[in-house]
Short mmCIF file of C-alpha atoms in Angstrom, two decimals:
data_model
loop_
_atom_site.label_atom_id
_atom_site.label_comp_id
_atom_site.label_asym_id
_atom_site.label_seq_id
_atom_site.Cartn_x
_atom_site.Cartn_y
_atom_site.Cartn_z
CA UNK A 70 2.18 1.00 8.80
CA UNK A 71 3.69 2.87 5.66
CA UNK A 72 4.05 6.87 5.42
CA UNK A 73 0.11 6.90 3.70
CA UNK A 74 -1.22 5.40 6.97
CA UNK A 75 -2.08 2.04 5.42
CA UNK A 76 -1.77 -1.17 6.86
CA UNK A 77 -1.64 -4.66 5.59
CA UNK A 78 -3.26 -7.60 7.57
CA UNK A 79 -2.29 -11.45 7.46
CA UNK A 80 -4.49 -13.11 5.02
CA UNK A 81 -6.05 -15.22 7.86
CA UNK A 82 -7.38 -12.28 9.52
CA UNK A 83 -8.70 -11.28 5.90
CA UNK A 84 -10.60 -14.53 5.21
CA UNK A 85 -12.21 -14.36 8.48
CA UNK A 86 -13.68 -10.54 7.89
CA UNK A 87 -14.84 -12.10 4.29
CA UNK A 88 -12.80 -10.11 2.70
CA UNK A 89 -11.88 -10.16 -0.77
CA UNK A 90 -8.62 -8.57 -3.02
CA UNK A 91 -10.17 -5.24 -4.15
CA UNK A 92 -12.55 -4.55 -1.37
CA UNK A 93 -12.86 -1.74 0.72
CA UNK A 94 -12.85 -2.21 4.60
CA UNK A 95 -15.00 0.20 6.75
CA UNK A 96 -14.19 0.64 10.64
CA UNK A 97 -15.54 2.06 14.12
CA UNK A 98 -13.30 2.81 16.59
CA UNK A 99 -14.05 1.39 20.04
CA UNK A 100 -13.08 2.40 23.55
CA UNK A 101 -9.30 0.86 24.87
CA UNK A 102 -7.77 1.97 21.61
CA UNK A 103 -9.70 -0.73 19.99
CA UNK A 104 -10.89 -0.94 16.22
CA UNK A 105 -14.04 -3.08 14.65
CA UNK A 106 -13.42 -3.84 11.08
CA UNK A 107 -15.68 -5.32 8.86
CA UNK A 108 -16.03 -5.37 4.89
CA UNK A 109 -17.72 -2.53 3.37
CA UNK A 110 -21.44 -3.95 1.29
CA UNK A 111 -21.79 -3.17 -2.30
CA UNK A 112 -24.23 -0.64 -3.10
CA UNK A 113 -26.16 0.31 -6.38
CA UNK A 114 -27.89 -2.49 -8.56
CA UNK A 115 -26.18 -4.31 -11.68
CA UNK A 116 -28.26 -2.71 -13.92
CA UNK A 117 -26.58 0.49 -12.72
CA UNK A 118 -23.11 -0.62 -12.97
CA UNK A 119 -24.19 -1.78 -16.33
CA UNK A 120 -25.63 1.42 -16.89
CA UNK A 121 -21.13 2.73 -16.24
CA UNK A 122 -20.15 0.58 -18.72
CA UNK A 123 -22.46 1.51 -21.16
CA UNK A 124 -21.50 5.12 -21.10
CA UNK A 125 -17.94 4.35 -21.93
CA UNK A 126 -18.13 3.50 -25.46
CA UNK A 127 -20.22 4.86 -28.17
CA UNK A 128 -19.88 0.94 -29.87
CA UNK A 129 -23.36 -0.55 -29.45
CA UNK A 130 -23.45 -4.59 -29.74
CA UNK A 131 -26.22 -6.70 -31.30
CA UNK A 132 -27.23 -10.00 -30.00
CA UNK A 133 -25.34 -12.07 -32.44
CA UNK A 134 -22.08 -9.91 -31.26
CA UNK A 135 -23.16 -10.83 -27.43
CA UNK A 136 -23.28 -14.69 -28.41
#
C-alpha cells in the first residue's frame, strides 16, 4: 500500500471482479477483517453524458461535419 492508502491488485484478481482500466471499485467491509469488492455500475444515461460534452464547446457540428 503507498502513503495515499491505495493499493494495486494482480490483474487476475481484476478480470475476475470485471473490472476495467479506469473504473472505480466500491467495497463493504465484512466481519474477520475481511473486504467485498466489486466494480462500481455506471450511472446517468448517454444522452446525459452527451449532454457534458456538449457544454464544452460553443462549436456546433452539422450532419455533413458528423459524416
Amino acid at each position: 500500500m503507498i502513503r495515499k492508502g491505495q493499493v494495486t491488485l494482480r490483474k487476475e484478481l481484476l478480470a475476475h471482479l470485471g473490472i476495467q482500466p479506469g473504473q472505480r471499485i466500491d467495497g463493504k467491509v465484512l466481519p474477520g477483517g475481511r473486504l467485498e469488492l466489486h466494480a462500481e455500475q455506471a450511472t446517468g444515461t448517454i444522452r446525459g453524458f452527451i449532454g457534458l460534452l456538449a457544454d464544452h464547446s460553443s462549436h456546433r457540428a452539422s450532419l455533413d461535419e458528423l459524416k
